[in-house]
Short mmCIF file of C-alpha atoms in Angstrom, two decimals:
data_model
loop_
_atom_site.label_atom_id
_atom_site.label_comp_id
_atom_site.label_asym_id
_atom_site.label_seq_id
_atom_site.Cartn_x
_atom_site.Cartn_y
_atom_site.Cartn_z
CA UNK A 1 -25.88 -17.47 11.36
CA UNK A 2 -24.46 -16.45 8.14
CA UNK A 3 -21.63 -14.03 7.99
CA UNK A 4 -22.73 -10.48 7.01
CA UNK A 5 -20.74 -8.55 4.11
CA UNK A 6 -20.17 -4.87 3.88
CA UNK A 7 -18.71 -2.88 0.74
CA UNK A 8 -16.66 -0.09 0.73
CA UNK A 9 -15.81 2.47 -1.61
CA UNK A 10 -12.17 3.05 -3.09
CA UNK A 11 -11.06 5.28 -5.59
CA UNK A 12 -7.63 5.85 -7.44
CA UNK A 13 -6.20 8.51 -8.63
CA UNK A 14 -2.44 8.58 -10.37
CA UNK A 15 -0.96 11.93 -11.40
CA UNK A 16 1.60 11.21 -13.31
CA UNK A 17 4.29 13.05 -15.54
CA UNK A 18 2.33 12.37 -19.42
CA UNK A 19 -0.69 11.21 -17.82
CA UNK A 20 -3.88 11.57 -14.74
CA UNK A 21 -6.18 8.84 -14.51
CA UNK A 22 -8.56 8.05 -11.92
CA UNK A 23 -10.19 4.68 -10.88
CA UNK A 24 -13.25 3.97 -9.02
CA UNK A 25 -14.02 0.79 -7.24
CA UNK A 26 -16.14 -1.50 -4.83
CA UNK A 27 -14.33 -3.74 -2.33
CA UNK A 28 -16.58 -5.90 -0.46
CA UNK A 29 -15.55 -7.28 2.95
CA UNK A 30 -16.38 -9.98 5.51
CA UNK A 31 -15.53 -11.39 8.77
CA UNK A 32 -13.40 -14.68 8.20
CA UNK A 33 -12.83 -15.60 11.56
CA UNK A 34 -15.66 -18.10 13.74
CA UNK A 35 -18.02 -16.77 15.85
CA UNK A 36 -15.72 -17.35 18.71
CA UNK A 37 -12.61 -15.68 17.50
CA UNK A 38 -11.10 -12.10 17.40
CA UNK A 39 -12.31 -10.43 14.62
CA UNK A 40 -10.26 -10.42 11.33
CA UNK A 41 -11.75 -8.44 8.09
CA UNK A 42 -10.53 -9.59 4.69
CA UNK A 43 -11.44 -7.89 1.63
CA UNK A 44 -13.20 -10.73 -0.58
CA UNK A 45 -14.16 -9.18 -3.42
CA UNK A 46 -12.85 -6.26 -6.23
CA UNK A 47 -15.23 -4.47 -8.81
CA UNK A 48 -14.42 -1.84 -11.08
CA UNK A 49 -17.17 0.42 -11.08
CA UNK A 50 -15.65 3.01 -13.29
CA UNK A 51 -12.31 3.56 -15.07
CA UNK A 52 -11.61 7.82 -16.67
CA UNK A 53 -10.18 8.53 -19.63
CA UNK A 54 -6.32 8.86 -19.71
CA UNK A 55 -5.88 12.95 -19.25
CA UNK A 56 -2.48 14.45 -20.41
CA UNK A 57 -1.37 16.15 -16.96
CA UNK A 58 -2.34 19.54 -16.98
CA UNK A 59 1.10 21.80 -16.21
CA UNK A 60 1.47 25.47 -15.85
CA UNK A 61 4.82 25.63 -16.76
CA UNK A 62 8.16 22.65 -16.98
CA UNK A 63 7.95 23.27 -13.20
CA UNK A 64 4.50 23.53 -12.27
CA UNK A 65 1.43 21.33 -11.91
CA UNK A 66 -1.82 23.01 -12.85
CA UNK A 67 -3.61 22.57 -10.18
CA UNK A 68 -7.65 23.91 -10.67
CA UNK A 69 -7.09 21.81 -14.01
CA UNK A 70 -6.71 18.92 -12.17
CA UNK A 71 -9.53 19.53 -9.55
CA UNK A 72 -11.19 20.29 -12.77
CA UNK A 73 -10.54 16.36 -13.89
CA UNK A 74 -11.00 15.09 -10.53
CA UNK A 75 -14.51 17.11 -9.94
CA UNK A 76 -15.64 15.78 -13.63
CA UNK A 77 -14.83 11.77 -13.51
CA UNK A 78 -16.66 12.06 -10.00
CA UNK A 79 -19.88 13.57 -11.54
CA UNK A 80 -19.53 11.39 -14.48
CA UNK A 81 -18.64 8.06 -11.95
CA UNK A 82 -22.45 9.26 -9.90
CA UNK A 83 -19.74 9.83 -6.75
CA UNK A 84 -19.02 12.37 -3.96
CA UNK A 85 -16.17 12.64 -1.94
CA UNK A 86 -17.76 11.88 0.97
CA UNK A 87 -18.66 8.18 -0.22
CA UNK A 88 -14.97 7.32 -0.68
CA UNK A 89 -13.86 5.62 2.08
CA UNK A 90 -10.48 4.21 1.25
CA UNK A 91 -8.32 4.44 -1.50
CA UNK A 92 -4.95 6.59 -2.65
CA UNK A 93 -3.73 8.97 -4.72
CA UNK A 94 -0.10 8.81 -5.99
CA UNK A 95 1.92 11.95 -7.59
CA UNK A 96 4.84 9.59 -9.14
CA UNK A 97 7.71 10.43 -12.13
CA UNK A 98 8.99 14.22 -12.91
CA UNK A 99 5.28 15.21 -11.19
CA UNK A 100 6.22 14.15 -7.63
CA UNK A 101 9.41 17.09 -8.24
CA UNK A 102 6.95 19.40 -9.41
CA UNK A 103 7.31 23.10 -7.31
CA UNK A 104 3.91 22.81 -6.09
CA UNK A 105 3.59 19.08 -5.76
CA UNK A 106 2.96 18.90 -1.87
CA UNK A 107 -0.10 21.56 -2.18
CA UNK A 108 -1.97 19.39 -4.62
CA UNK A 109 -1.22 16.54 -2.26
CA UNK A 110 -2.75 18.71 1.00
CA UNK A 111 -5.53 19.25 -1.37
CA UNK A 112 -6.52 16.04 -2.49
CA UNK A 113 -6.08 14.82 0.90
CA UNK A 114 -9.28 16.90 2.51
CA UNK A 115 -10.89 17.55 -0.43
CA UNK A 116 -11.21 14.27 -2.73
CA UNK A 117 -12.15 11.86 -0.04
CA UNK A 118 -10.50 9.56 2.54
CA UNK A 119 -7.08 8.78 0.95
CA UNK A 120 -3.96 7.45 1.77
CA UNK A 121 -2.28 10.29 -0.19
CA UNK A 122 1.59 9.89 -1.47
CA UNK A 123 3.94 11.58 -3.76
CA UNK A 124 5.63 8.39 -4.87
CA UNK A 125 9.53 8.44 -4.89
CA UNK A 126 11.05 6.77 -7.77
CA UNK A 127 11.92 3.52 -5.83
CA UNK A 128 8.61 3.64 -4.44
CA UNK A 129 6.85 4.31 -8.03
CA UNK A 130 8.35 1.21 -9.43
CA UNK A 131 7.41 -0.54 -6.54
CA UNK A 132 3.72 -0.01 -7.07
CA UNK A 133 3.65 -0.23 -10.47
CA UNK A 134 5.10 -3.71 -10.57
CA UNK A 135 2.17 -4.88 -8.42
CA UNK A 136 -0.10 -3.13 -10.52
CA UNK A 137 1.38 -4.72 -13.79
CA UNK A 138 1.06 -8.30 -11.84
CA UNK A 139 4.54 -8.97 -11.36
CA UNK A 140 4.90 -9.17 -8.41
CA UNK A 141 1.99 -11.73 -8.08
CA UNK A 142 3.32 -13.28 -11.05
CA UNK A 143 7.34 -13.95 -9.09
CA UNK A 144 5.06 -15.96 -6.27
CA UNK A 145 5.82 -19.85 -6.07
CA UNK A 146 8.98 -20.09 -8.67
CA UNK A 147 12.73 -19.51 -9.14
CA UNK A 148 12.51 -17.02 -12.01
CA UNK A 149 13.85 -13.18 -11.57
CA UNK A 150 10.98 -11.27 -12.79
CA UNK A 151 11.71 -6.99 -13.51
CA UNK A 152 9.13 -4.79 -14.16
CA UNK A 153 9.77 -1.75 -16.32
CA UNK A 154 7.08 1.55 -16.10
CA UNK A 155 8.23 4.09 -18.54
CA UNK A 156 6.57 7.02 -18.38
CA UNK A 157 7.09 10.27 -19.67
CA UNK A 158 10.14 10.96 -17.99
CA UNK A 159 11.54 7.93 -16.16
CA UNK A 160 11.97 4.30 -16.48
CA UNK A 161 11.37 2.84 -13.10
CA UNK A 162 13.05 -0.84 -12.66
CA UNK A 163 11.22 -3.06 -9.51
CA UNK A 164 12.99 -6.87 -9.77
CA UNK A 165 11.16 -9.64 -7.61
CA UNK A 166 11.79 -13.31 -6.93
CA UNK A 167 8.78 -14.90 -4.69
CA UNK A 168 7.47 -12.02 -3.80
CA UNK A 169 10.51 -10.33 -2.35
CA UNK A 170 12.01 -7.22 -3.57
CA UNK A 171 15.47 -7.79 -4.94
CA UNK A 172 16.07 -3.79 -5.91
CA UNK A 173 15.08 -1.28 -8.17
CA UNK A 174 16.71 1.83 -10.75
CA UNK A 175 15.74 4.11 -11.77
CA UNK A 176 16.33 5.98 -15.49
CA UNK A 177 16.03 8.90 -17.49
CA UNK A 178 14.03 7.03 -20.00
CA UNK A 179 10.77 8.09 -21.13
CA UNK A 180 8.58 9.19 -23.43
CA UNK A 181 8.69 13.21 -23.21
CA UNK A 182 12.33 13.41 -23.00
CA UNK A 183 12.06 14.68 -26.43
CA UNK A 184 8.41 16.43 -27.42
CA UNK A 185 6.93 17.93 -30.81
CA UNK A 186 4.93 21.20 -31.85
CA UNK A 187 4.10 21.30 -35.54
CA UNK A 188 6.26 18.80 -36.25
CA UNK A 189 9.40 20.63 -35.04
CA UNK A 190 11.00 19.69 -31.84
CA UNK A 191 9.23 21.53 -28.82
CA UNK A 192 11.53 20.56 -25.82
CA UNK A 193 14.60 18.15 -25.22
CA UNK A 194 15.37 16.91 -21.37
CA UNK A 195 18.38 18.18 -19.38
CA UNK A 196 19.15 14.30 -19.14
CA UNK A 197 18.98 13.82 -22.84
CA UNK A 198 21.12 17.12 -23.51
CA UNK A 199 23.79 16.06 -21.49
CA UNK A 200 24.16 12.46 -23.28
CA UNK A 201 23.78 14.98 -26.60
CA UNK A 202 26.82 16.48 -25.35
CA UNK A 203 28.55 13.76 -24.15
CA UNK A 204 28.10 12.26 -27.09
CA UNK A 205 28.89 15.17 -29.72
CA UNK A 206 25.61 15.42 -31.09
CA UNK A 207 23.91 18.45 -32.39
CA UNK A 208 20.26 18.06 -31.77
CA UNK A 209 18.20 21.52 -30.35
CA UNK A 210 14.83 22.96 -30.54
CA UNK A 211 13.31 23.86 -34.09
CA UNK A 212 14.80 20.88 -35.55
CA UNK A 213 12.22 18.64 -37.68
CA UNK A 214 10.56 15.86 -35.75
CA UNK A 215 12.30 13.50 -38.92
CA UNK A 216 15.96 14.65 -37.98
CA UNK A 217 18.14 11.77 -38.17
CA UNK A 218 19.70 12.46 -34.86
CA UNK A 219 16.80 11.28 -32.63
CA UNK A 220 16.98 7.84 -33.35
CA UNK A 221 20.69 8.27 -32.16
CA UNK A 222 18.85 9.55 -28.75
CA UNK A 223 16.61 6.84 -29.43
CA UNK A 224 19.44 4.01 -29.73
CA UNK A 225 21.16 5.79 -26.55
CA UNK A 226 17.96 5.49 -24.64
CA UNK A 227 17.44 1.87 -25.06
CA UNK A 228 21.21 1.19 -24.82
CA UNK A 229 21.33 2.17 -21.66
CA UNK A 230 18.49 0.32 -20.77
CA UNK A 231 19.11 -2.75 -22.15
CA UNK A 232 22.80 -2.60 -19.73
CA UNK A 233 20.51 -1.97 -16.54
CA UNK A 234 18.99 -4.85 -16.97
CA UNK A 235 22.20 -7.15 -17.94
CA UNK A 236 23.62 -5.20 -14.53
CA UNK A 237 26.62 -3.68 -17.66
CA UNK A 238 26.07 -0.06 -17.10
CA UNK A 239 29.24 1.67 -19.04
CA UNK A 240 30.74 5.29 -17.79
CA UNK A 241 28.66 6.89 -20.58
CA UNK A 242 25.20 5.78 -18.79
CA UNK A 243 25.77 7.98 -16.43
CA UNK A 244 23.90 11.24 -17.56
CA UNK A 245 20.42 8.95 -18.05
CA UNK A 246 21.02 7.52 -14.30
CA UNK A 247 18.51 9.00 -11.54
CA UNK A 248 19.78 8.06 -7.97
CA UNK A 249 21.69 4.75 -7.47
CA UNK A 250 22.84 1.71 -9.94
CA UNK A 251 21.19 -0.98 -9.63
CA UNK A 252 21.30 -3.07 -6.76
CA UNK A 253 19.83 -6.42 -7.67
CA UNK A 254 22.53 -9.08 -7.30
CA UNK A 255 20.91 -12.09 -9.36
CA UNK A 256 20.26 -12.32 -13.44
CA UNK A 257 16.71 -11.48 -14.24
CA UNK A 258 14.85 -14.29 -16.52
CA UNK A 259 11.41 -12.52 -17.21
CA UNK A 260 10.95 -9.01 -18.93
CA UNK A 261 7.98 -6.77 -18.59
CA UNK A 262 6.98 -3.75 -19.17
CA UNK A 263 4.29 -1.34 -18.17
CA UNK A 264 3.36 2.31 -18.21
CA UNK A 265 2.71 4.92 -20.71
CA UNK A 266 5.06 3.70 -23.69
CA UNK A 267 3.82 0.35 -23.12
CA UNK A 268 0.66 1.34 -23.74
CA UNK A 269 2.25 1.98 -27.26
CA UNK A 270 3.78 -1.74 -27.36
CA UNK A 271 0.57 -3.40 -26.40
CA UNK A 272 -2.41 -0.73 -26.93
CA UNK A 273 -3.89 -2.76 -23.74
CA UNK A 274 -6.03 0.43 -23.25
CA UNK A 275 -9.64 0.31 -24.24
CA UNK A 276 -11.73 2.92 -23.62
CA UNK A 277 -10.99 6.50 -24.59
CA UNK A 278 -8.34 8.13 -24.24
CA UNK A 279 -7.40 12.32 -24.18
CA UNK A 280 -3.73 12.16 -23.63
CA UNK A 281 -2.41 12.52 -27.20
CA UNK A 282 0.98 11.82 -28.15
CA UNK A 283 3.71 14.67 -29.38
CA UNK A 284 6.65 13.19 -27.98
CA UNK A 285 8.91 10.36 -28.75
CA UNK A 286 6.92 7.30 -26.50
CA UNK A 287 5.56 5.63 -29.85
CA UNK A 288 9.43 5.62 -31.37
CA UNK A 289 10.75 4.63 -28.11
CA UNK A 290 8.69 1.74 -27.89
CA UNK A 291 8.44 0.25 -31.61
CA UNK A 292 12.54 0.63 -30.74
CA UNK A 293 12.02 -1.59 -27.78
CA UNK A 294 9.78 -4.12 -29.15
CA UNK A 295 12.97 -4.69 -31.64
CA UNK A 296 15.57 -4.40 -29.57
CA UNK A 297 17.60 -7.51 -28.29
CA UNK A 298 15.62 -7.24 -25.14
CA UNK A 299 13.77 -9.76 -27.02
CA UNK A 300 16.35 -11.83 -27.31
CA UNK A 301 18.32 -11.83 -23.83
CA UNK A 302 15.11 -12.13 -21.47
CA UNK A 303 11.50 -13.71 -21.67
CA UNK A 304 9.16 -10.78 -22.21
CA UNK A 305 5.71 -11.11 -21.19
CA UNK A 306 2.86 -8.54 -21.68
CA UNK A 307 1.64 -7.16 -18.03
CA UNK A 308 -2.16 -7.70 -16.94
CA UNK A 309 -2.33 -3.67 -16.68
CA UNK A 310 -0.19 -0.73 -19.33
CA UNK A 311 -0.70 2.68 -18.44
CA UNK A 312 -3.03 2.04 -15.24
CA UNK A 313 -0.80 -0.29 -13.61
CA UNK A 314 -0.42 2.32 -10.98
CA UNK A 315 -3.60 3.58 -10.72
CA UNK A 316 -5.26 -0.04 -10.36
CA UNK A 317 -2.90 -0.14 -7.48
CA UNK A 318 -4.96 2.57 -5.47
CA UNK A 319 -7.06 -0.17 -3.77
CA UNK A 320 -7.21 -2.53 -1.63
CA UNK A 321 -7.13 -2.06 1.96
CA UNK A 322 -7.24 -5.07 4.65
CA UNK A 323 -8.20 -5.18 8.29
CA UNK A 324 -6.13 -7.51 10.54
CA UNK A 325 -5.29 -8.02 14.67
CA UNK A 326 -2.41 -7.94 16.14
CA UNK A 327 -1.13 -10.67 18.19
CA UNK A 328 -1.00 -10.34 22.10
CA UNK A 329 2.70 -10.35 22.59
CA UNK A 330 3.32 -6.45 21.68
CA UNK A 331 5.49 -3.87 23.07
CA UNK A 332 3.59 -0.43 22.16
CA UNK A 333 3.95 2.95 23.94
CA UNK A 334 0.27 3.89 23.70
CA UNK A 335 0.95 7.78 24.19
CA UNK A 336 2.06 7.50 20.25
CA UNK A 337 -1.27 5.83 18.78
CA UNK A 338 -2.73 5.72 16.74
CA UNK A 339 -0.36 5.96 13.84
CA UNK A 340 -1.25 6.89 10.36
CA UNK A 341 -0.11 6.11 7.24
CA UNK A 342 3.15 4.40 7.44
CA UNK A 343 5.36 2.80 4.84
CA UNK A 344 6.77 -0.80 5.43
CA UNK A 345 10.34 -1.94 4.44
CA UNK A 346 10.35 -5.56 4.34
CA UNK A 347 13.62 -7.68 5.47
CA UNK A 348 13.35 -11.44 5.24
CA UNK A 349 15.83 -13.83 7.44
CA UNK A 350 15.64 -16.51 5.35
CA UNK A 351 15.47 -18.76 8.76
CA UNK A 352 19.23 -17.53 8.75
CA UNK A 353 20.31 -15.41 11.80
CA UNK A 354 23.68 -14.95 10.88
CA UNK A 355 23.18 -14.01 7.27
CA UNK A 356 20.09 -11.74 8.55
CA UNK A 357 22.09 -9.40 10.88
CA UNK A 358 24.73 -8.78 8.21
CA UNK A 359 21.78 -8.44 5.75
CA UNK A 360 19.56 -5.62 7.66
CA UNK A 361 21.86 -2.18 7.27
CA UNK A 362 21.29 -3.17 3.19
CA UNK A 363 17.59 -3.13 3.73
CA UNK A 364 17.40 -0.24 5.70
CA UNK A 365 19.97 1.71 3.67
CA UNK A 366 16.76 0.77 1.36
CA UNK A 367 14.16 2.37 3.31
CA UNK A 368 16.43 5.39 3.66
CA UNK A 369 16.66 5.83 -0.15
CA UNK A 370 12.49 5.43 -0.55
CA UNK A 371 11.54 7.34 2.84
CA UNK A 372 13.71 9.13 4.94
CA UNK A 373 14.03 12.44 3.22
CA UNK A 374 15.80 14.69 5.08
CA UNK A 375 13.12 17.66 4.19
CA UNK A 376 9.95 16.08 5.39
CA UNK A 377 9.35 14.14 8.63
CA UNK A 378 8.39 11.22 6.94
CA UNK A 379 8.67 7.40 9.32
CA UNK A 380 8.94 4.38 8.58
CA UNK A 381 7.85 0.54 9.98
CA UNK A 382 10.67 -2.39 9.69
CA UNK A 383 8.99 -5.73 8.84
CA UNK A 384 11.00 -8.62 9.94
CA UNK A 385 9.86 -12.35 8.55
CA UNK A 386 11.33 -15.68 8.67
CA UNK A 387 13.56 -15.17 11.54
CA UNK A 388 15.18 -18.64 12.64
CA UNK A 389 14.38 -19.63 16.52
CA UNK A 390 16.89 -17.63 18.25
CA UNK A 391 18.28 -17.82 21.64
CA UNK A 392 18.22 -14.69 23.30
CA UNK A 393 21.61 -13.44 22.77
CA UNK A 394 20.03 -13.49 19.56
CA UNK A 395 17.42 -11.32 20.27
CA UNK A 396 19.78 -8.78 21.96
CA UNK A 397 21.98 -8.94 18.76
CA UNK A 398 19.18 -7.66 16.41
CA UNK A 399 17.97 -5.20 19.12
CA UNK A 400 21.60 -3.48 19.17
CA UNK A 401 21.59 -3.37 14.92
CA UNK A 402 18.05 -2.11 14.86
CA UNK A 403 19.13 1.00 17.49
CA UNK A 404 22.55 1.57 15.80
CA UNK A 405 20.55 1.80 12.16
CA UNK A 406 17.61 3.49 13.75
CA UNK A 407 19.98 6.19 15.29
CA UNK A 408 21.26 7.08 11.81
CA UNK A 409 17.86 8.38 9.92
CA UNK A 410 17.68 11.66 8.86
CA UNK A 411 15.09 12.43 11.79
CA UNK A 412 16.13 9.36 14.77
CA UNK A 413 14.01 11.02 17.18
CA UNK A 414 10.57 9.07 15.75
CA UNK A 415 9.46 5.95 17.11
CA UNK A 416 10.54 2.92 16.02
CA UNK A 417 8.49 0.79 14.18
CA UNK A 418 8.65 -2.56 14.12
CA UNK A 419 6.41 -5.32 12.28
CA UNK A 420 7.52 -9.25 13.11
CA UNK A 421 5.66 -11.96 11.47
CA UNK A 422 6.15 -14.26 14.23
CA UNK A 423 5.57 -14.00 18.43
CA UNK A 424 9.04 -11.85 19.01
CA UNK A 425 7.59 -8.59 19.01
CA UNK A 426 7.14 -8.61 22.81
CA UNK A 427 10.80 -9.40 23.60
CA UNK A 428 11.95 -7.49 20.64
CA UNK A 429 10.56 -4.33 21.59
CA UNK A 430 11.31 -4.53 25.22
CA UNK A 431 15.44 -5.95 24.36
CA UNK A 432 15.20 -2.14 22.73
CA UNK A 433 13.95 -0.68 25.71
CA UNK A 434 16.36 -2.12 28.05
CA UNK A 435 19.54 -1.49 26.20
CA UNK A 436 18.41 1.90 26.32
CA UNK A 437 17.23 3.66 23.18
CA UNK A 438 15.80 6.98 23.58
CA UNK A 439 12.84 6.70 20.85
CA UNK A 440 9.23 5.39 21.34
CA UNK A 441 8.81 1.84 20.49
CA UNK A 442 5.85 0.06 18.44
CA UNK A 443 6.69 -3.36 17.66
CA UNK A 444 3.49 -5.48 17.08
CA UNK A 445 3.55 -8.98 15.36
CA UNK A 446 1.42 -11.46 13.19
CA UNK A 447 1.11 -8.77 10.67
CA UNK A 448 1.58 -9.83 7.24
CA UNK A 449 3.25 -7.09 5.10
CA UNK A 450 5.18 -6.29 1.90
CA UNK A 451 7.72 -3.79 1.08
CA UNK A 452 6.20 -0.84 -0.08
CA UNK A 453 2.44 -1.33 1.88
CA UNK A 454 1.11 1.04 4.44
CA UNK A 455 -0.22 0.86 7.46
CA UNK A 456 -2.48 2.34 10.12
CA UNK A 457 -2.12 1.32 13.79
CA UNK A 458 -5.09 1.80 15.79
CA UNK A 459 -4.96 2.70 19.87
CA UNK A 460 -4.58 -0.72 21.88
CA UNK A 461 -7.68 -2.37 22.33
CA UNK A 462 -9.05 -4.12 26.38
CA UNK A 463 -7.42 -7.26 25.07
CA UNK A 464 -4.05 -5.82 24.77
CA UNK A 465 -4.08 -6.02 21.08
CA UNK A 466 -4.29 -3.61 18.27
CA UNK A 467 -6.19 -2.80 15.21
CA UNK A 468 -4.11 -2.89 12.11
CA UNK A 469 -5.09 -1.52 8.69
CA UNK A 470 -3.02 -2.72 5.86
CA UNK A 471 -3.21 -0.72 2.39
CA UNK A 472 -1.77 -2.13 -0.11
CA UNK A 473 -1.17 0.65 -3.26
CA UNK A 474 -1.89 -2.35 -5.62
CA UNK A 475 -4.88 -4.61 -7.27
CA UNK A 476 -3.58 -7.96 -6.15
CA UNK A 477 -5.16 -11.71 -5.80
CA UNK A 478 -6.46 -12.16 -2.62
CA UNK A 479 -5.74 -16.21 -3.02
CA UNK A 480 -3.52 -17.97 -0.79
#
């Protein structure tokens, strides 16, 4: 008998702080396991059915999304796309940049959430943006299989966000104050200039304010300041005079990066990768910003290679979605399934137990910085791969950092989630249990997970196993 196919259908939708895009696709998926086994759905197939136009994000005010403007959008590219909100079955939307701080950001989420279809729905953190934006630009992909330090740099209208891979792992991210609306135009006249950028102005003792012509000298001094600071992110050099165009932490990538790319709005400038048409115009500084950076010595102190997506590398990322089984040897507390929507943090133990311990309050302080808000309930799932065969002092040792760490989130009263690669899960969960933490425990295994992935965990199933949905935010090969 030959294996039957289904199709679902995904949609994507990015509201960003220049732009709003939205992405419809067709993910077909089959049953890749024999007759005999436990079921295991793998999508096996992407089409694009329809891409929108680029929209300039529709704001009320510096502060304020317009939100009936973007239903407005959203409504249109559905009629135009032949779809209805009830056919999509999978997909995300992602408020990212200066949009995600917007005052009325988390209404347009609740909205989109019940009224544009069935979404994993996400106002994307600036870790978290970069993230998903270097899997949508394909470098993450790309860092599979060699030794070179690939970054990824989405600039936007407001914020450079910095992901740096090597084989697929996530060696840190930074974000900047670098963008292309820092500075925007009206009648050729300057319309706006950034907090961020005023306070370099300042720090710097340059007189540049609103009124001033769009020609003034002065802003390819903000320019120059802009891609300085920049250019000493990525060499890991920031000065004391970086500061003001830092969001968050420094960067926390230990290792030299080798490969350069860059994605997102002013990219779309550097490469014009975009196609079809477009309504976002540009009265702003992105076009400046990037002819600066396409002759800067970037050039010169990295390889620099042109990403598969520009300005859609995190919509494209609204997509896939995978099916898999747990393994048998879980620890669960079933009164807290299923679980919806949860972020991973990845930590890999390099088959070094030792060096994995000391390594784990690092990747958690991680998670912290992309997840645990202190505003917002928000949980998290702790993915642990390549752990060494351990004896079961071992075992103990990990369960005692995992409660200590666990017991320091901004909300340590939710479960903890745990994700293992390999058969531990069972032993893991229950070492937790009997040295006495007071949360719920989840810890399934044979999951295969990345850093900034979600997932849904289904109730346990008669065979003592459960039903895992992974979505990944990004357009990635599905080749092994």
């Amino acid at each position: 008998m030959s294996k039957q196919r289904e199709s679902i259908i995904s949609a994507g939708i990015d509201i960003g702080t220049s732009t709003t895009k939205l992405i419809i696709s067709r993910l077909s998926l089959l049953n890749v396991a024999g007759i005999s086994h436990v079921p295991r759905i793998e999508i096996v197939d992407k089409e694009i059915l329809y891409q929108s136009p680029v929209y300039r994000t529709p704001l009320l005010d510096e502060t304020t999304i317009n939100t009936s403007e973007v239903e407005q959008i959203i409504q249109h590219e559905y009629d135009r796309a032949n779809i209805s909100p009830h056919m999509i079955e999978t997909g995300a939307v992602i408020i990212t940049g200066e949009a995600a701080t917007k005052n009325n950001a988390s209404e347009m989420v609740h909205y989109l959430s019940k009224e544009a279809g069935e979404f994993l729905v996400a106002t994307a953190g600036p870790d978290l943006e970069g993230i998903i934006a270097a899997k949508g630009s394909g470098v993450f992909a790309k860092s599979k299989g060699n030794r070179l330090v690939r970054a990824n740099v989405d600039i936007g209208g407001g914020t450079a966000n910095i992901a740096v891979y090597k084989n697929e792992i996530l060696l840190g991210t930074c974000t900047l104050h670098v963008g292309g609306r820092l500075i925007e135009f009206d009648h050729h006249v300057i319309k706006s200039i950034s907090p961020p950028v005023r306070s370099m102005l300042k720090q710097e003792g340059i007189r540049l304010q609103i009124g001033d012509s769009h020609n003034h000298p002065h802003i390819d001094k903000v320019l120059n300041m802009l891609l300085g600071t920049l250019s000493r992110t990525l060499t890991n050099e920031l000065q004391e005079k970086d500061r003001p165009l830092i969001l968050g932490h420094k960067p926390d990538w230990r290792l030299p990066i080798d490969v350069v790319t860059f994605s997102g709005g002013v990219s779309e400038c550097m490469y014009q990768l975009e196609t079809i048409e477009s309504k976002a115009s540009y009265n702003d500084i992105g076009i400046l910003l990037a002819a600066k950076i396409q002759q800067s010595s970037i050039y010169e102190k990295f390889i620099v290679e042109a990403p598969m997506e520009t300005v859609r590398a995190t919509v494209l990322g609204a997509g896939t979605q995978t099916t898999e089984i747990s393994g048998a040897t879980i620890e669960i507390d079933p009164s807290k399934l299923p679980l919806k929507n949860i972020p991973i943090i990845k930590h890999d133990f390099h088959e070094q137990i030792e060096n994995g311990i000391s390594t784990l309050e690092k990747t958690f302080q991680q998670a912290r910085r992309i997840y645990d808000t202190a505003y917002v309930e928000n949980n998290f799932a702790l993915s642990l791969t390549n752990i060494p065969l351990v004896k079961f002092n071992d075992i103990q040792r990990i369960a005692n950092e995992i409660k200590r760490l666990m017991n320091e989130r901004n909300h340590p009263d939710l479960p903890i989630i745990l994700v293992v690669e390999s058969d531990l899960a069972k032993v893991l969960g229950q070492s937790l249990i009997a040295i006495g933490v007071q949360q719920p425990v989840i810890s399934i295994d044979q999951i295969h997970v990345d850093t900034g992935d979600y997932i849904d965990i289904g109730k346990a199933l008669k065979t003592d196993v459960v039903p895992v949905i992974v979505k990944t935010l990004t357009f990635h090969s599905s080749e092994q």
